[in-house]
Amino acid sequence: GQQLNQSPQSMFIQEGEDVSMNCTSSSIFNTWLWYKQDPGEGPVLLIALYKAGELTSNGRLTAQFGITRKDSFLNISASIPSDVGIYFCAGLKAAGNKLTFGGGTRVLVKP
Amino acid sequence: DAGITQSPRHKVTETGTPVTLRCHQTENHRYMYWYRQDPGHGLRLIHYSYGVKDTDKGEVSDGYSVSRSKTEDFLLTLESATSSQTSVYFCAISDTGKTEAFFGQGTRLTVV
């Protein structure tokens, strides 16, 4: 089946750092979504992107819908300890309402 | 939080036994989904529903069946549980014309 490749798979953050992650696909999506999952919880929607080239912010989070419609990026500025968790990208094609998820980026705090 | 309740939250069952997981929503959303989450695989779609009694398979549907007799309830059944079905199962909902999906808190299923 179709896949979204998310990178990096994991990363360590230090408080105050900016972090970036991305999601790429071999096929085109018309909507990109970014979710965060805390331990023991379901994913929670952070940002939704609907147009190629769109740049959208939600507090310290900024996400972009790639111009080719095959990728998306999420940036977290000035990270704080509660940013720890797993971040998932998800893509939606024009037909149907089925989301395809990336494998996730696990964000951890530097020891 | 969207009004989605999954039950049970945790279950341990033996290989070969039938298991049913329930997803209940209070949002009156049209679409409901069952995903499983496994390390290294992210979230994979098992089955989804686009209305009462209307369901379709996702990418990992083998060994699972679903039913939706009411808008608010979507049941996932493992007819004969296997160890490979040990996973965390998430229900999600979305509405007509909306692209965002909202997730329940998950059911952790262990098949021993």
Tab-separated table of C-alpha atoms in Angstrom:
chain	number	residue	atom	x	y	z
A	1	GLY	CA	0.000	0.000	0.000
A	2	GLN	CA	0.955	3.638	-0.165
A	3	GLN	CA	3.354	4.866	2.463
A	4	LEU	CA	4.438	8.093	4.001
A	5	ASN	CA	8.080	8.227	4.973
A	6	GLN	CA	8.616	10.273	8.074
A	7	SER	CA	12.033	11.420	9.275
A	8	PRO	CA	13.801	11.408	11.527
A	9	GLN	CA	12.397	8.352	13.306
A	10	SER	CA	13.524	9.835	16.608
A	11	MET	CA	15.266	12.898	17.898
A	12	PHE	CA	16.516	14.357	21.139
A	13	ILE	CA	15.677	17.931	22.036
A	14	GLN	CA	17.127	20.351	24.493
A	15	GLU	CA	14.848	22.970	25.956
A	16	GLY	CA	14.876	26.089	23.828
A	17	GLU	CA	15.994	24.383	20.625
A	18	ASP	CA	14.099	24.518	17.341
A	19	VAL	CA	13.332	21.113	15.828
A	20	SER	CA	12.173	20.015	12.399
A	21	MET	CA	10.704	16.871	10.942
A	22	ASN	CA	9.328	15.985	7.560
A	23	CYS	CA	7.132	13.594	5.706
A	24	THR	CA	7.509	12.508	2.094
A	25	SER	CA	5.491	10.377	-0.268
A	26	SER	CA	5.769	9.014	-3.771
A	27	SER	CA	2.191	10.062	-4.466
A	28	ILE	CA	0.226	13.275	-4.227
A	29	PHE	CA	-1.991	14.179	-1.292
A	30	ASN	CA	-4.554	16.981	-1.171
A	31	THR	CA	-4.530	17.429	2.581
A	32	TRP	CA	-1.746	17.031	5.112
A	33	LEU	CA	-2.346	16.685	8.827
A	34	TRP	CA	0.056	16.641	11.756
A	35	TYR	CA	-0.802	14.814	14.993
A	36	LYS	CA	0.916	14.455	18.360
A	37	GLN	CA	0.554	11.402	20.571
A	38	ASP	CA	1.360	11.417	24.272
A	39	PRO	CA	2.033	8.103	26.073
A	40	GLY	CA	-1.144	6.129	26.676
A	41	GLU	CA	-3.274	8.506	24.634
A	42	GLY	CA	-4.666	8.731	21.139
A	43	PRO	CA	-3.186	11.102	18.546
A	44	VAL	CA	-4.341	14.702	18.810
A	45	LEU	CA	-4.614	16.935	15.768
A	46	LEU	CA	-2.118	19.818	15.741
A	47	ILE	CA	-2.278	21.384	12.290
A	48	ALA	CA	-4.195	20.811	9.051
A	49	LEU	CA	-2.927	21.949	5.630
A	50	TYR	CA	-5.163	22.165	2.570
A	51	LYS	CA	-3.251	23.926	-0.229
A	52	ALA	CA	0.125	23.357	-1.849
A	53	GLY	CA	2.606	25.882	-0.495
A	54	GLU	CA	0.448	26.700	2.517
A	55	LEU	CA	2.278	27.632	5.709
A	56	THR	CA	0.227	27.371	8.896
A	57	SER	CA	1.123	28.048	12.517
A	58	ASN	CA	-0.360	26.892	15.801
A	59	GLY	CA	1.537	28.555	18.641
A	60	ARG	CA	5.152	27.399	18.470
A	61	LEU	CA	4.317	24.906	15.730
A	62	THR	CA	4.603	25.721	12.042
A	63	ALA	CA	3.795	23.313	9.240
A	64	GLN	CA	4.093	23.605	5.496
A	65	PHE	CA	2.350	21.810	2.646
A	66	GLY	CA	5.038	21.086	0.064
A	67	ILE	CA	4.662	22.679	-3.329
A	68	THR	CA	4.812	19.283	-5.082
A	69	ARG	CA	2.009	18.016	-2.774
A	70	LYS	CA	4.223	15.031	-1.993
A	71	ASP	CA	5.705	16.310	1.238
A	72	SER	CA	5.095	18.293	4.383
A	73	PHE	CA	7.242	19.752	7.153
A	74	LEU	CA	6.676	20.477	10.821
A	75	ASN	CA	8.801	22.827	12.892
A	76	ILE	CA	8.688	23.328	16.627
A	77	SER	CA	10.318	26.503	17.869
A	78	ALA	CA	11.822	27.005	21.329
A	79	SER	CA	11.032	23.465	22.452
A	80	ILE	CA	9.837	22.768	25.980
A	81	PRO	CA	9.729	19.474	27.908
A	82	SER	CA	6.036	18.886	27.139
A	83	ASP	CA	6.879	18.732	23.418
A	84	VAL	CA	8.064	15.181	24.078
A	85	GLY	CA	5.891	12.608	22.329
A	86	ILE	CA	5.356	11.007	18.953
A	87	TYR	CA	4.480	13.221	15.996
A	88	PHE	CA	2.640	11.717	13.053
A	89	CYS	CA	2.033	13.112	9.626
A	90	ALA	CA	-1.036	11.963	7.726
A	91	GLY	CA	-2.087	12.491	4.142
A	92	LEU	CA	-5.480	12.448	2.512
A	93	LYS	CA	-6.121	11.980	-1.188
A	94	ALA	CA	-8.930	13.580	-3.081
A	95	ALA	CA	-11.150	10.516	-3.225
A	96	GLY	CA	-12.493	8.934	-0.052
A	97	ASN	CA	-11.827	9.855	3.494
A	98	LYS	CA	-9.023	7.467	4.441
A	99	LEU	CA	-5.936	8.919	6.051
A	100	THR	CA	-2.512	7.409	5.411
A	101	PHE	CA	-0.083	7.836	8.300
A	102	GLY	CA	3.662	8.109	8.473
A	103	GLY	CA	5.621	5.943	10.890
A	104	GLY	CA	6.039	8.772	13.396
A	105	THR	CA	8.872	10.850	14.819
A	106	ARG	CA	9.595	10.190	18.471
A	107	VAL	CA	10.768	13.329	20.244
A	108	LEU	CA	12.739	12.756	23.436
A	109	VAL	CA	14.488	15.032	25.897
A	110	LYS	CA	18.277	15.048	25.943
A	111	PRO	CA	19.556	13.500	29.169
B	1	ASP	CA	-11.857	16.161	23.305
B	2	ALA	CA	-14.156	14.753	20.668
B	3	GLY	CA	-16.775	12.473	22.185
B	4	ILE	CA	-15.193	9.122	21.416
B	5	THR	CA	-15.143	6.272	23.917
B	6	GLN	CA	-13.337	3.004	23.356
B	7	SER	CA	-14.020	-0.066	25.443
B	8	PRO	CA	-12.404	-1.927	26.942
B	9	ARG	CA	-9.219	0.123	27.440
B	10	HIS	CA	-7.171	-2.966	28.182
B	11	LYS	CA	-7.768	-6.643	27.460
B	12	VAL	CA	-5.782	-9.838	27.701
B	13	THR	CA	-7.168	-12.803	25.827
B	14	GLU	CA	-6.075	-16.262	24.789
B	15	THR	CA	-5.167	-17.343	21.277
B	16	GLY	CA	-8.185	-18.648	19.406
B	17	THR	CA	-10.821	-16.766	21.371
B	18	PRO	CA	-13.143	-14.191	19.793
B	19	VAL	CA	-12.733	-10.579	20.888
B	20	THR	CA	-14.900	-7.532	20.215
B	21	LEU	CA	-13.763	-3.966	20.712
B	22	ARG	CA	-16.281	-1.152	20.832
B	23	CYS	CA	-16.068	2.448	19.669
B	24	HIS	CA	-18.845	4.812	20.687
B	25	GLN	CA	-19.164	8.407	19.482
B	26	THR	CA	-21.470	11.203	20.531
B	27	GLU	CA	-20.577	13.558	17.649
B	28	ASN	CA	-22.929	12.104	15.024
B	29	HIS	CA	-20.009	11.954	12.573
B	30	ARG	CA	-20.487	9.946	9.416
B	31	TYR	CA	-17.116	8.220	9.141
B	32	MET	CA	-15.578	5.852	11.664
B	33	TYR	CA	-12.260	4.016	11.470
B	34	TRP	CA	-10.315	1.320	13.215
B	35	TYR	CA	-6.516	1.544	13.225
B	36	ARG	CA	-3.859	-0.556	14.851
B	37	GLN	CA	-0.592	0.868	16.098
B	38	ASP	CA	2.576	-1.196	16.246
B	39	PRO	CA	6.188	-0.139	16.787
B	40	GLY	CA	7.820	0.792	13.499
B	41	HIS	CA	4.531	0.777	11.584
B	42	GLY	CA	2.746	3.889	12.740
B	43	LEU	CA	-1.026	3.688	12.393
B	44	ARG	CA	-2.473	1.248	9.891
B	45	LEU	CA	-6.090	1.209	8.803
B	46	ILE	CA	-7.976	-2.012	9.495
B	47	HIS	CA	-11.552	-1.170	8.437
B	48	TYR	CA	-13.629	1.927	8.082
B	49	SER	CA	-17.287	2.855	7.826
B	50	TYR	CA	-18.910	5.579	5.755
B	51	GLY	CA	-22.369	5.118	7.190
B	52	VAL	CA	-24.665	2.714	8.997
B	53	LYS	CA	-24.096	-0.772	7.581
B	54	ASP	CA	-21.590	0.623	5.074
B	55	THR	CA	-18.067	-0.599	5.702
B	56	ASP	CA	-14.922	-1.278	3.725
B	57	LYS	CA	-11.532	-2.851	4.223
B	58	GLY	CA	-8.333	-1.037	5.022
B	59	GLU	CA	-4.775	-2.149	4.423
B	60	VAL	CA	-4.574	-4.748	7.241
B	61	SER	CA	-8.085	-6.208	7.361
B	62	ASP	CA	-7.266	-9.942	7.383
B	63	GLY	CA	-8.514	-11.587	10.586
B	64	TYR	CA	-10.830	-8.694	11.462
B	65	SER	CA	-14.476	-7.924	10.841
B	66	VAL	CA	-16.552	-4.871	11.683
B	67	SER	CA	-20.146	-3.883	12.122
B	68	ARG	CA	-21.970	-0.600	12.321
B	69	SER	CA	-25.660	-0.962	13.120
B	70	LYS	CA	-26.005	2.545	14.579
B	71	THR	CA	-24.313	5.834	13.718
B	72	GLU	CA	-22.708	6.023	17.134
B	73	ASP	CA	-21.222	2.532	17.413
B	74	PHE	CA	-18.504	0.791	15.404
B	75	LEU	CA	-17.477	-2.674	16.534
B	76	LEU	CA	-14.242	-4.448	15.655
B	77	THR	CA	-14.226	-8.232	16.011
B	78	LEU	CA	-11.301	-10.612	15.998
B	79	GLU	CA	-13.003	-13.914	15.184
B	80	SER	CA	-10.109	-16.019	16.483
B	81	ALA	CA	-7.395	-13.940	18.095
B	82	THR	CA	-3.750	-14.608	17.231
B	83	SER	CA	-0.574	-13.349	18.866
B	84	SER	CA	0.117	-11.161	15.820
B	85	GLN	CA	-2.999	-9.194	16.724
B	86	THR	CA	-1.431	-8.022	19.965
B	87	SER	CA	-1.473	-4.284	19.427
B	88	VAL	CA	-2.964	-0.979	20.437
B	89	TYR	CA	-6.216	-0.317	18.601
B	90	PHE	CA	-7.508	3.168	17.929
B	91	CYS	CA	-10.901	4.270	16.772
B	92	ALA	CA	-11.228	7.545	14.871
B	93	ILE	CA	-14.117	9.603	13.531
B	94	SER	CA	-14.516	12.282	10.908
B	95	ASP	CA	-17.437	14.103	9.393
B	96	THR	CA	-18.759	14.762	5.919
B	97	GLY	CA	-16.808	17.470	4.156
B	98	LYS	CA	-14.176	17.550	6.875
B	99	THR	CA	-10.720	16.103	6.495
B	100	GLU	CA	-9.665	16.026	10.134
B	101	ALA	CA	-9.992	12.758	12.025
B	102	PHE	CA	-10.294	12.622	15.809
B	103	PHE	CA	-9.060	9.673	17.810
B	104	GLY	CA	-10.181	7.758	20.858
B	105	GLN	CA	-7.799	6.881	23.678
B	106	GLY	CA	-7.032	3.414	22.403
B	107	THR	CA	-7.470	-0.204	23.496
B	108	ARG	CA	-4.414	-2.200	24.404
B	109	LEU	CA	-5.016	-5.835	23.411
B	110	THR	CA	-2.674	-8.634	24.386
B	111	VAL	CA	-3.166	-12.100	22.909
B	112	VAL	CA	-1.342	-14.789	24.880
